[in-house]
mmCIF file of C-alpha atoms in Angstrom:
data_model
loop_
_atom_site.group_PDB
_atom_site.id
_atom_site.type_symbol
_atom_site.label_atom_id
_atom_site.label_comp_id
_atom_site.label_asym_id
_atom_site.label_seq_id
_atom_site.Cartn_x
_atom_site.Cartn_y
_atom_site.Cartn_z
ATOM 1 C CA MET A 1 -0.420 12.453 -17.599
ATOM 2 C CA THR A 2 -0.771 12.840 -21.623
ATOM 3 C CA PRO A 3 1.246 10.484 -23.915
ATOM 4 C CA HIS A 4 4.865 12.035 -24.996
ATOM 5 C CA ALA A 5 4.571 14.265 -27.388
ATOM 6 C CA PRO A 6 6.856 15.056 -30.228
ATOM 7 C CA SER A 7 9.244 17.594 -29.565
ATOM 8 C CA PRO A 8 12.625 18.676 -30.476
ATOM 9 C CA PHE A 9 13.584 18.566 -26.661
ATOM 10 C CA GLY A 10 14.832 15.254 -26.364
ATOM 11 C CA ILE A 11 17.171 15.286 -29.356
ATOM 12 C CA LEU A 12 20.489 16.601 -27.776
ATOM 13 C CA THR A 13 22.188 15.024 -24.863
ATOM 14 C CA GLU A 14 23.652 16.847 -21.920
ATOM 15 C CA GLU A 15 26.846 16.295 -23.224
ATOM 16 C CA GLN A 16 25.827 17.817 -26.741
ATOM 17 C CA LEU A 17 24.069 20.710 -24.835
ATOM 18 C CA ARG A 18 27.531 21.492 -22.439
ATOM 19 C CA GLN A 19 29.525 22.207 -25.903
ATOM 20 C CA ARG A 20 27.370 25.209 -26.547
ATOM 21 C CA ARG A 21 28.917 28.354 -25.442
ATOM 22 C CA SER A 22 25.536 30.270 -24.536
ATOM 23 C CA LEU A 23 24.861 31.899 -21.000
ATOM 24 C CA LYS A 24 22.818 28.837 -19.839
ATOM 25 C CA TRP A 25 25.402 26.075 -20.582
ATOM 26 C CA ARG A 26 28.718 28.173 -20.034
ATOM 27 C CA GLY A 27 27.768 31.095 -17.315
ATOM 28 C CA LEU A 28 27.504 28.406 -14.311
ATOM 29 C CA LYS A 29 29.942 25.912 -13.105
ATOM 30 C CA PRO A 30 30.244 22.581 -14.914
ATOM 31 C CA ASP A 31 28.546 20.541 -12.523
ATOM 32 C CA ILE A 32 25.565 22.546 -11.839
ATOM 33 C CA LEU A 33 22.234 21.453 -14.005
ATOM 34 C CA PRO A 34 21.070 24.506 -15.386
ATOM 35 C CA LEU A 35 17.244 25.222 -15.810
ATOM 36 C CA TRP A 36 17.113 29.154 -15.294
ATOM 37 C CA VAL A 37 17.604 31.339 -18.228
ATOM 38 C CA ALA A 38 15.058 31.444 -21.098
ATOM 39 C CA GLU A 39 17.076 29.378 -23.566
ATOM 40 C CA MET A 40 15.547 26.348 -25.017
ATOM 41 C CA ASP A 41 17.518 22.670 -24.838
ATOM 42 C CA ALA A 42 16.635 21.673 -28.603
ATOM 43 C CA PRO A 43 18.236 22.092 -32.336
ATOM 44 C CA LEU A 44 17.164 24.952 -34.244
ATOM 45 C CA ALA A 45 13.906 24.549 -36.419
ATOM 46 C CA ALA A 46 15.195 23.219 -40.003
ATOM 47 C CA PRO A 47 14.049 26.407 -42.279
ATOM 48 C CA VAL A 48 16.038 28.589 -39.460
ATOM 49 C CA GLU A 49 18.864 26.493 -39.849
ATOM 50 C CA ARG A 50 18.718 26.780 -43.371
ATOM 51 C CA ALA A 51 18.441 30.278 -43.788
ATOM 52 C CA LEU A 52 21.378 30.626 -41.613
ATOM 53 C CA ILE A 53 23.801 28.331 -43.256
ATOM 54 C CA GLU A 54 22.748 29.966 -46.421
ATOM 55 C CA ALA A 55 23.512 33.345 -44.947
ATOM 56 C CA VAL A 56 26.802 32.405 -43.937
ATOM 57 C CA LEU A 57 27.546 30.865 -47.036
ATOM 58 C CA ARG A 58 27.060 34.243 -49.113
ATOM 59 C CA GLY A 59 28.793 36.039 -46.217
ATOM 60 C CA ASP A 60 25.662 37.824 -45.450
ATOM 61 C CA THR A 61 26.631 39.548 -42.440
ATOM 62 C CA GLY A 62 26.364 43.057 -43.210
ATOM 63 C CA TYR A 63 24.277 45.856 -41.441
ATOM 64 C CA ALA A 64 20.905 44.485 -40.774
ATOM 65 C CA ASP A 65 17.885 45.621 -42.947
ATOM 66 C CA ALA A 66 14.585 44.625 -42.146
ATOM 67 C CA GLY A 67 14.021 43.313 -45.389
ATOM 68 C CA GLY A 68 10.719 40.759 -45.651
ATOM 69 C CA LEU A 69 10.469 40.183 -41.637
ATOM 70 C CA PRO A 70 7.654 42.866 -41.241
ATOM 71 C CA GLU A 71 5.825 41.069 -43.687
ATOM 72 C CA ALA A 72 6.712 37.720 -42.559
ATOM 73 C CA PHE A 73 5.702 38.417 -38.947
ATOM 74 C CA ALA A 74 2.232 40.031 -40.522
ATOM 75 C CA GLY A 75 1.245 36.627 -41.847
ATOM 76 C CA PHE A 76 2.286 34.801 -39.122
ATOM 77 C CA ALA A 77 -0.236 37.049 -36.765
ATOM 78 C CA GLU A 78 -2.836 36.879 -39.321
ATOM 79 C CA ARG A 79 -2.836 33.181 -39.300
ATOM 80 C CA ARG A 80 -2.055 32.592 -35.708
ATOM 81 C CA PHE A 81 -3.889 35.350 -34.097
ATOM 82 C CA GLY A 82 -6.416 36.627 -36.567
ATOM 83 C CA TRP A 83 -4.440 39.821 -36.173
ATOM 84 C CA THR A 84 -4.195 42.296 -39.372
ATOM 85 C CA VAL A 85 -1.152 44.067 -38.996
ATOM 86 C CA ASP A 86 0.064 46.875 -41.216
ATOM 87 C CA ALA A 87 3.341 45.316 -42.399
ATOM 88 C CA GLY A 88 4.840 49.175 -43.240
ATOM 89 C CA SER A 89 4.027 50.503 -39.891
ATOM 90 C CA LEU A 90 6.838 47.715 -38.022
ATOM 91 C CA MET A 91 9.890 48.988 -37.025
ATOM 92 C CA LEU A 92 13.136 46.774 -36.818
ATOM 93 C CA ILE A 93 14.681 46.868 -33.166
ATOM 94 C CA ALA A 94 17.681 44.872 -31.540
ATOM 95 C CA ASP A 95 15.408 42.928 -28.965
ATOM 96 C CA ILE A 96 12.425 42.941 -26.881
ATOM 97 C CA ILE A 97 13.743 45.076 -23.848
ATOM 98 C CA THR A 98 15.041 47.845 -26.631
ATOM 99 C CA GLY A 99 11.640 48.034 -27.912
ATOM 100 C CA VAL A 100 9.846 48.772 -24.749
ATOM 101 C CA GLU A 101 12.541 51.454 -23.519
ATOM 102 C CA VAL A 102 12.134 52.888 -26.816
ATOM 103 C CA ALA A 103 8.234 53.034 -26.279
ATOM 104 C CA LEU A 104 8.536 54.335 -22.778
ATOM 105 C CA GLN A 105 10.848 57.176 -24.122
ATOM 106 C CA THR A 106 8.211 58.154 -26.709
ATOM 107 C CA VAL A 107 4.870 58.231 -24.329
ATOM 108 C CA THR A 108 6.888 58.984 -21.088
ATOM 109 C CA VAL A 109 9.025 61.907 -19.549
ATOM 110 C CA PRO A 110 11.786 61.202 -16.868
ATOM 111 C CA GLY A 111 9.885 61.499 -13.514
ATOM 112 C CA ASP A 112 6.977 59.786 -15.035
ATOM 113 C CA SER A 113 5.412 56.649 -13.205
ATOM 114 C CA VAL A 114 5.364 53.161 -15.084
ATOM 115 C CA VAL A 115 3.087 50.424 -13.905
ATOM 116 C CA ILE A 116 4.096 47.068 -13.945
ATOM 117 C CA SER A 117 2.105 43.572 -12.807
ATOM 118 C CA THR A 118 4.387 41.734 -10.240
ATOM 119 C CA PRO A 119 6.187 39.335 -10.108
ATOM 120 C CA VAL A 120 7.300 40.156 -13.195
ATOM 121 C CA TYR A 121 10.412 39.806 -15.796
ATOM 122 C CA GLY A 122 13.530 41.620 -13.928
ATOM 123 C CA PRO A 123 14.902 43.614 -16.492
ATOM 124 C CA TYR A 124 11.466 45.977 -16.172
ATOM 125 C CA PHE A 125 12.578 47.364 -13.114
ATOM 126 C CA HIS A 126 16.342 48.282 -14.110
ATOM 127 C CA HIS A 127 15.468 49.545 -17.470
ATOM 128 C CA ILE A 128 12.340 51.817 -16.150
ATOM 129 C CA GLU A 129 14.504 53.224 -13.370
ATOM 130 C CA LEU A 130 17.632 53.801 -15.950
ATOM 131 C CA LEU A 131 15.439 55.570 -18.112
ATOM 132 C CA GLY A 132 14.261 57.933 -15.094
ATOM 133 C CA ARG A 133 11.231 56.779 -14.698
ATOM 134 C CA LYS A 134 9.640 55.564 -11.394
ATOM 135 C CA VAL A 135 8.091 51.914 -11.113
ATOM 136 C CA ILE A 136 4.966 51.360 -9.513
ATOM 137 C CA SER A 137 4.519 47.599 -8.868
ATOM 138 C CA SER A 138 0.708 46.350 -9.206
ATOM 139 C CA PRO A 139 0.530 42.974 -7.879
ATOM 140 C CA LEU A 140 -0.986 40.193 -9.330
ATOM 141 C CA SER A 141 -3.646 38.400 -7.179
ATOM 142 C CA TYR A 142 -2.454 35.047 -5.724
ATOM 143 C CA ASP A 143 -4.743 32.589 -4.325
ATOM 144 C CA SER A 144 -4.663 29.119 -3.402
ATOM 145 C CA GLY A 145 -1.782 28.465 -5.903
ATOM 146 C CA ALA A 146 -3.231 30.437 -8.413
ATOM 147 C CA TYR A 147 -2.660 33.572 -10.256
ATOM 148 C CA ARG A 148 -5.120 36.251 -11.796
ATOM 149 C CA LEU A 149 -5.146 40.048 -12.760
ATOM 150 C CA ASP A 150 -5.995 42.335 -9.766
ATOM 151 C CA LEU A 151 -8.149 44.888 -11.963
ATOM 152 C CA ASP A 152 -9.382 46.986 -8.758
ATOM 153 C CA ARG A 153 -5.219 46.954 -7.653
ATOM 154 C CA LEU A 154 -4.444 48.022 -11.393
ATOM 155 C CA ALA A 155 -7.073 50.996 -11.401
ATOM 156 C CA GLN A 156 -5.678 52.149 -7.724
ATOM 157 C CA ASP A 157 -2.098 52.193 -9.587
ATOM 158 C CA PHE A 158 -3.154 53.835 -12.753
ATOM 159 C CA ALA A 159 -4.946 56.766 -10.437
ATOM 160 C CA ARG A 160 -1.439 57.417 -8.711
ATOM 161 C CA GLY A 161 -0.754 59.413 -11.392
ATOM 162 C CA ALA A 162 0.727 56.468 -14.154
ATOM 163 C CA ARG A 163 1.515 57.523 -17.510
ATOM 164 C CA ALA A 164 2.490 54.183 -18.912
ATOM 165 C CA TYR A 165 1.803 50.366 -18.213
ATOM 166 C CA VAL A 166 4.209 47.692 -19.807
ATOM 167 C CA LEU A 167 1.885 44.827 -20.261
ATOM 168 C CA CYS A 168 3.582 41.257 -19.776
ATOM 169 C CA ASN A 169 1.204 38.872 -21.930
ATOM 170 C CA PRO A 170 1.767 35.758 -21.612
ATOM 171 C CA HIS A 171 2.974 36.528 -18.440
ATOM 172 C CA ASN A 172 6.641 35.930 -17.262
ATOM 173 C CA PRO A 173 7.225 34.287 -14.618
ATOM 174 C CA THR A 174 3.404 33.054 -13.804
ATOM 175 C CA GLY A 175 2.417 32.127 -17.396
ATOM 176 C CA LEU A 176 -0.692 33.817 -17.238
ATOM 177 C CA VAL A 177 -2.386 34.254 -20.545
ATOM 178 C CA PHE A 178 -5.129 36.966 -20.349
ATOM 179 C CA SER A 179 -8.223 37.049 -22.124
ATOM 180 C CA ARG A 180 -10.009 39.286 -24.285
ATOM 181 C CA ASP A 181 -12.199 40.377 -21.716
ATOM 182 C CA GLN A 182 -9.544 41.265 -19.301
ATOM 183 C CA LEU A 183 -7.373 43.020 -22.150
ATOM 184 C CA GLN A 184 -10.524 44.984 -22.702
ATOM 185 C CA GLN A 185 -10.838 45.854 -19.329
ATOM 186 C CA ILE A 186 -6.998 47.043 -19.127
ATOM 187 C CA GLY A 187 -7.944 49.179 -22.404
ATOM 188 C CA ARG A 188 -10.836 50.670 -20.197
ATOM 189 C CA LEU A 189 -8.927 51.539 -17.698
ATOM 190 C CA ALA A 190 -5.933 53.266 -19.668
ATOM 191 C CA ASP A 191 -8.471 55.191 -21.433
ATOM 192 C CA GLU A 192 -9.959 56.354 -18.271
ATOM 193 C CA PHE A 193 -6.575 57.525 -16.466
ATOM 194 C CA GLY A 194 -4.770 58.315 -19.549
ATOM 195 C CA VAL A 195 -2.092 55.649 -19.600
ATOM 196 C CA ALA A 196 -0.329 54.567 -22.361
ATOM 197 C CA VAL A 197 0.016 50.703 -22.941
ATOM 198 C CA ILE A 198 3.501 49.048 -24.264
ATOM 199 C CA ALA A 199 2.294 45.316 -24.680
ATOM 200 C CA ASP A 200 5.607 42.625 -24.530
ATOM 201 C CA GLU A 201 4.107 39.878 -26.423
ATOM 202 C CA VAL A 202 7.635 37.622 -27.069
ATOM 203 C CA PHE A 203 6.130 34.741 -25.634
ATOM 204 C CA ALA A 204 2.656 35.065 -27.799
ATOM 205 C CA PRO A 205 3.742 32.021 -30.135
ATOM 206 C CA LEU A 206 4.083 29.893 -26.784
ATOM 207 C CA THR A 207 0.538 29.254 -25.520
ATOM 208 C CA ALA A 208 -0.765 25.592 -24.340
ATOM 209 C CA PRO A 209 -2.337 23.443 -26.557
ATOM 210 C CA GLY A 210 -6.345 25.307 -26.744
ATOM 211 C CA VAL A 211 -4.995 28.232 -25.378
ATOM 212 C CA VAL A 212 -5.649 31.170 -27.730
ATOM 213 C CA HIS A 213 -3.163 34.360 -27.677
ATOM 214 C CA VAL A 214 -4.867 37.715 -27.718
ATOM 215 C CA PRO A 215 -3.001 40.679 -29.205
ATOM 216 C CA PHE A 216 -3.738 43.606 -27.433
ATOM 217 C CA ALA A 217 -3.624 45.773 -30.465
ATOM 218 C CA THR A 218 -6.761 43.682 -31.528
ATOM 219 C CA ILE A 219 -8.804 44.804 -28.681
ATOM 220 C CA ASP A 220 -11.514 47.861 -28.983
ATOM 221 C CA ALA A 221 -10.285 50.410 -26.945
ATOM 222 C CA GLU A 222 -8.467 53.661 -27.655
ATOM 223 C CA ALA A 223 -5.226 52.502 -25.525
ATOM 224 C CA ALA A 224 -5.093 50.089 -28.169
ATOM 225 C CA ALA A 225 -4.842 52.473 -31.282
ATOM 226 C CA ARG A 226 -2.374 54.568 -29.502
ATOM 227 C CA GLY A 227 -0.290 52.013 -27.487
ATOM 228 C CA PHE A 228 2.783 49.997 -28.855
ATOM 229 C CA SER A 229 3.378 45.983 -29.033
ATOM 230 C CA VAL A 230 6.641 44.463 -29.241
ATOM 231 C CA GLN A 231 7.202 41.320 -30.939
ATOM 232 C CA GLY A 232 9.737 38.533 -32.138
ATOM 233 C CA ALA A 233 11.012 34.935 -32.622
ATOM 234 C CA SER A 234 13.619 34.998 -29.958
ATOM 235 C CA LYS A 235 11.804 33.271 -27.233
ATOM 236 C CA ALA A 236 9.488 30.522 -29.842
ATOM 237 C CA TRP A 237 12.413 29.723 -31.865
ATOM 238 C CA ASN A 238 15.640 29.938 -29.660
ATOM 239 C CA LEU A 239 17.090 32.635 -31.374
ATOM 240 C CA ALA A 240 17.795 35.319 -28.251
ATOM 241 C CA GLY A 241 21.455 35.537 -29.206
ATOM 242 C CA LEU A 242 20.911 36.924 -32.786
ATOM 243 C CA LYS A 243 19.348 40.374 -31.783
ATOM 244 C CA ALA A 244 16.259 41.157 -33.932
ATOM 245 C CA ALA A 245 12.465 42.219 -32.890
ATOM 246 C CA LEU A 246 9.753 44.120 -34.105
ATOM 247 C CA LEU A 247 8.321 47.246 -32.557
ATOM 248 C CA CYS A 248 4.583 47.812 -33.539
ATOM 249 C CA PRO A 249 2.904 51.253 -32.971
ATOM 250 C CA GLY A 250 -0.768 51.350 -33.033
ATOM 251 C CA PRO A 251 -2.299 53.323 -35.545
ATOM 252 C CA GLN A 252 -2.994 56.409 -33.758
ATOM 253 C CA ALA A 253 0.571 56.032 -31.536
ATOM 254 C CA ASP A 254 2.148 59.315 -31.265
ATOM 255 C CA ARG A 255 5.953 58.988 -32.856
ATOM 256 C CA SER A 256 7.091 62.569 -32.927
ATOM 257 C CA ARG A 257 9.628 61.870 -30.222
ATOM 258 C CA MET A 258 10.593 58.326 -31.501
ATOM 259 C CA ARG A 259 14.285 57.738 -31.863
ATOM 260 C CA GLN A 260 15.675 57.438 -35.062
ATOM 261 C CA GLU A 261 18.399 55.007 -34.700
ATOM 262 C CA LEU A 262 15.875 51.847 -33.918
ATOM 263 C CA THR A 263 18.050 49.638 -36.388
ATOM 264 C CA VAL A 264 21.165 50.014 -34.581
ATOM 265 C CA GLY A 265 21.875 46.668 -32.802
ATOM 266 C CA ALA A 266 19.821 44.752 -34.927
ATOM 267 C CA SER A 267 21.780 41.595 -36.561
ATOM 268 C CA MET A 268 21.413 40.751 -40.305
ATOM 269 C CA LEU A 269 21.539 36.680 -39.193
ATOM 270 C CA GLY A 270 18.629 37.824 -36.732
ATOM 271 C CA VAL A 271 16.447 39.342 -39.302
ATOM 272 C CA LEU A 272 17.075 36.242 -41.535
ATOM 273 C CA ALA A 273 16.334 33.523 -38.932
ATOM 274 C CA SER A 274 13.459 35.617 -37.556
ATOM 275 C CA GLU A 275 12.052 36.142 -41.170
ATOM 276 C CA ALA A 276 12.133 31.725 -41.861
ATOM 277 C CA ALA A 277 10.495 31.125 -38.345
ATOM 278 C CA PHE A 278 7.452 33.426 -38.949
ATOM 279 C CA ASN A 279 7.075 32.243 -42.737
ATOM 280 C CA ASP A 280 8.108 28.298 -42.385
ATOM 281 C CA GLY A 281 8.451 27.465 -38.616
ATOM 282 C CA GLU A 282 5.329 26.680 -37.373
ATOM 283 C CA GLU A 283 5.171 23.164 -37.850
ATOM 284 C CA TRP A 284 8.293 23.099 -35.433
ATOM 285 C CA LEU A 285 6.419 25.634 -32.871
ATOM 286 C CA ASP A 286 3.732 23.255 -32.205
ATOM 287 C CA GLN A 287 6.076 20.432 -31.819
ATOM 288 C CA VAL A 288 7.618 22.687 -29.197
ATOM 289 C CA ARG A 289 3.989 23.528 -27.471
ATOM 290 C CA ALA A 290 3.200 20.043 -27.369
ATOM 291 C CA GLY A 291 6.585 19.375 -25.868
ATOM 292 C CA ILE A 292 6.400 22.144 -23.257
ATOM 293 C CA ALA A 293 2.864 20.758 -22.281
ATOM 294 C CA GLU A 294 3.884 17.207 -22.016
ATOM 295 C CA ARG A 295 6.981 18.423 -19.526
ATOM 296 C CA SER A 296 4.750 20.552 -17.536
ATOM 297 C CA ASP A 297 2.527 17.410 -17.029
ATOM 298 C CA LEU A 298 5.696 15.702 -16.088
ATOM 299 C CA LEU A 299 6.932 17.980 -13.878
ATOM 300 C CA SER A 300 3.316 18.238 -12.054
ATOM 301 C CA CYS A 301 3.752 14.281 -11.425
ATOM 302 C CA LEU A 302 7.277 14.653 -10.132
ATOM 303 C CA LEU A 303 6.456 17.233 -7.614
ATOM 304 C CA ALA A 304 3.234 15.251 -6.284
ATOM 305 C CA ARG A 305 5.732 12.372 -6.090
ATOM 306 C CA SER A 306 8.869 13.782 -4.630
ATOM 307 C CA LEU A 307 7.797 17.489 -3.462
ATOM 308 C CA PRO A 308 4.238 17.928 -2.624
ATOM 309 C CA THR A 309 4.951 20.946 -0.458
ATOM 310 C CA VAL A 310 5.949 22.648 -3.527
ATOM 311 C CA ARG A 311 2.872 24.684 -5.245
ATOM 312 C CA TYR A 312 2.865 24.335 -9.071
ATOM 313 C CA GLN A 313 0.191 26.025 -11.256
ATOM 314 C CA PRO A 314 1.053 24.715 -14.805
ATOM 315 C CA PRO A 315 1.711 28.058 -17.039
ATOM 316 C CA ALA A 316 -0.876 28.771 -20.035
ATOM 317 C CA GLY A 317 1.915 30.759 -21.632
ATOM 318 C CA THR A 318 5.492 30.704 -21.758
ATOM 319 C CA TYR A 319 7.583 27.440 -21.031
ATOM 320 C CA LEU A 320 8.431 28.818 -17.460
ATOM 321 C CA ALA A 321 7.567 27.013 -14.127
ATOM 322 C CA TRP A 322 6.990 29.273 -11.592
ATOM 323 C CA LEU A 323 7.493 27.198 -8.361
ATOM 324 C CA ASN A 324 6.130 28.121 -5.095
ATOM 325 C CA LEU A 325 8.726 26.878 -2.391
ATOM 326 C CA ARG A 326 7.640 28.928 0.993
ATOM 327 C CA ALA A 327 6.544 25.859 2.489
ATOM 328 C CA CYS A 328 10.177 24.285 2.304
ATOM 329 C CA GLY A 329 12.060 26.096 4.606
ATOM 330 C CA VAL A 330 14.599 27.279 2.271
ATOM 331 C CA GLY A 331 13.816 31.075 3.218
ATOM 332 C CA ASP A 332 13.379 34.196 0.753
ATOM 333 C CA ASP A 333 15.649 32.772 -2.025
ATOM 334 C CA PRO A 334 15.411 29.133 -2.530
ATOM 335 C CA ALA A 335 16.907 29.412 -5.994
ATOM 336 C CA ALA A 336 20.253 30.239 -4.399
ATOM 337 C CA VAL A 337 19.887 27.136 -1.594
ATOM 338 C CA LEU A 338 19.153 25.115 -4.555
ATOM 339 C CA GLN A 339 22.276 25.980 -6.204
ATOM 340 C CA GLU A 340 24.489 25.548 -3.693
ATOM 341 C CA ARG A 341 23.313 22.521 -2.236
ATOM 342 C CA GLY A 342 21.585 20.737 -4.896
ATOM 343 C CA ARG A 343 23.777 21.700 -8.003
ATOM 344 C CA VAL A 344 20.452 22.577 -9.939
ATOM 345 C CA ALA A 345 20.060 26.071 -11.001
ATOM 346 C CA LEU A 346 16.789 28.095 -11.200
ATOM 347 C CA TYR A 347 16.285 31.621 -11.394
ATOM 348 C CA SER A 348 15.598 33.316 -8.278
ATOM 349 C CA GLY A 349 12.217 34.705 -7.574
ATOM 350 C CA LEU A 350 13.733 37.870 -6.091
ATOM 351 C CA TYR A 351 14.784 38.696 -9.736
ATOM 352 C CA PHE A 352 11.032 39.068 -10.460
ATOM 353 C CA GLY A 353 10.116 41.705 -7.438
ATOM 354 C CA ALA A 354 9.113 41.464 -3.724
ATOM 355 C CA GLU A 355 6.196 38.837 -4.779
ATOM 356 C CA GLY A 356 8.954 36.915 -5.795
ATOM 357 C CA ARG A 357 10.101 35.958 -2.198
ATOM 358 C CA GLY A 358 10.168 32.138 -1.618
ATOM 359 C CA PHE A 359 9.525 31.225 -5.453
ATOM 360 C CA ALA A 360 11.712 30.353 -8.009
ATOM 361 C CA ARG A 361 11.297 29.900 -12.110
ATOM 362 C CA LEU A 362 12.115 26.642 -13.606
ATOM 363 C CA ASN A 363 12.702 26.557 -17.790
ATOM 364 C CA LEU A 364 10.602 23.490 -18.985
ATOM 365 C CA ALA A 365 12.273 23.524 -22.450
ATOM 366 C CA THR A 366 14.501 20.578 -22.078
ATOM 367 C CA SER A 367 14.552 16.882 -21.699
ATOM 368 C CA ARG A 368 12.448 14.490 -20.014
ATOM 369 C CA ALA A 369 15.670 13.200 -18.583
ATOM 370 C CA ILE A 370 17.196 16.495 -17.324
ATOM 371 C CA LEU A 371 13.872 17.613 -15.859
ATOM 372 C CA THR A 372 13.820 14.456 -13.775
ATOM 373 C CA GLU A 373 17.022 14.731 -12.521
ATOM 374 C CA ALA A 374 16.610 18.344 -11.773
ATOM 375 C CA VAL A 375 13.512 17.652 -9.621
ATOM 376 C CA ALA A 376 15.874 14.428 -8.140
ATOM 377 C CA ARG A 377 18.342 16.899 -7.063
ATOM 378 C CA MET A 378 15.673 19.277 -5.649
ATOM 379 C CA SER A 379 14.200 16.667 -3.830
ATOM 380 C CA ARG A 380 17.562 15.692 -1.983
ATOM 381 C CA VAL A 381 17.634 19.243 -0.637
ATOM 382 C CA LEU A 382 14.308 19.973 0.294
ATOM 383 C CA VAL A 383 13.348 16.811 1.917
ATOM 384 C CA VAL A 384 16.582 17.172 4.155
ATOM 385 C CA GLN A 385 15.882 21.102 4.700
ATOM 386 C CA GLY A 386 12.248 20.445 5.306
ATOM 387 C CA SER A 387 12.490 17.655 7.991
ATOM 388 C CA SER A 388 14.574 20.162 9.924
ATOM 389 C CA SER A 389 12.395 23.369 9.602
ATOM 390 C CA GLN A 390 9.335 24.302 11.735
ATOM 391 C CA TRP A 391 6.792 23.563 9.148
#
């Protein structure tokens, strides 16, 4: 295990966290330990906190204007990813899923098919269908406990008449971070089959140390120039409730059918917080990344000691641990069993599609004490359950 890394995750006690009114801490009964929804158990980054306090003191809570957020993100993207972004092309939106919806409405029409690489972020299924489009699930390859992109399967699914592909990178829930070569091959397939790529890159700042995120917009393919990406500070700086993100059209993207009321739903506080995060929040971000890596190491050790039948591949990106509990004798939805019997909440693998059967997602962005207690609660359930099963 690596030495304890400095991070914001050990600052707040469980008692302090339970005073929060967010869904994570108030959405379940108080005796349940919540490691489900993707919120961090950390104080805000100091620059973000200052920006919000100053806004409240001057009563700056009116309708949102993008202000300096596009320029702040462009500077961050250049420093972090080597991506030169035209700030003038960026569009303020309320959140990531809104950006995906707007892009889908721009590049497809009702009845069109949209490919997603499953298991994947659950709202994709619902929102694609809500728009009157058809979902094509293109499963990732899973072998010996590790996931990889199955390009042959992706080609087959593109060939089924797909009009768009929602690319989740870094990938939620598996933690995959796609290489430039893999993205290049996705772009080649998209060009071959006339598929528009919409890249959800909200977890882009949260790669493991030594892992580099490659924006899809930077690859050498027509698909990158005519596609869209969706960016935001919500995951990396824990700002999901503040509602602000950016839609980034490629230079050749067709905007002729794009909705004009994009900024409706974005909040002024979200814009100001995101601007501060991208401009001045990188030191905090690096502390978070180190803390996630340290907690991933801790989880590996705890599982090896207490629950060796649980398979876990540490994520290359995100702060989400995707756990294979199929050998634990708890059925298709282990998260339901763990919540009911162990009073610990993970996200159900079924939320991420059929390929999530027997899996559960655990949030690593918490204290060592909470993570250790969570595994202890899981162990008390799974060891007893496993001893009475047929495995």
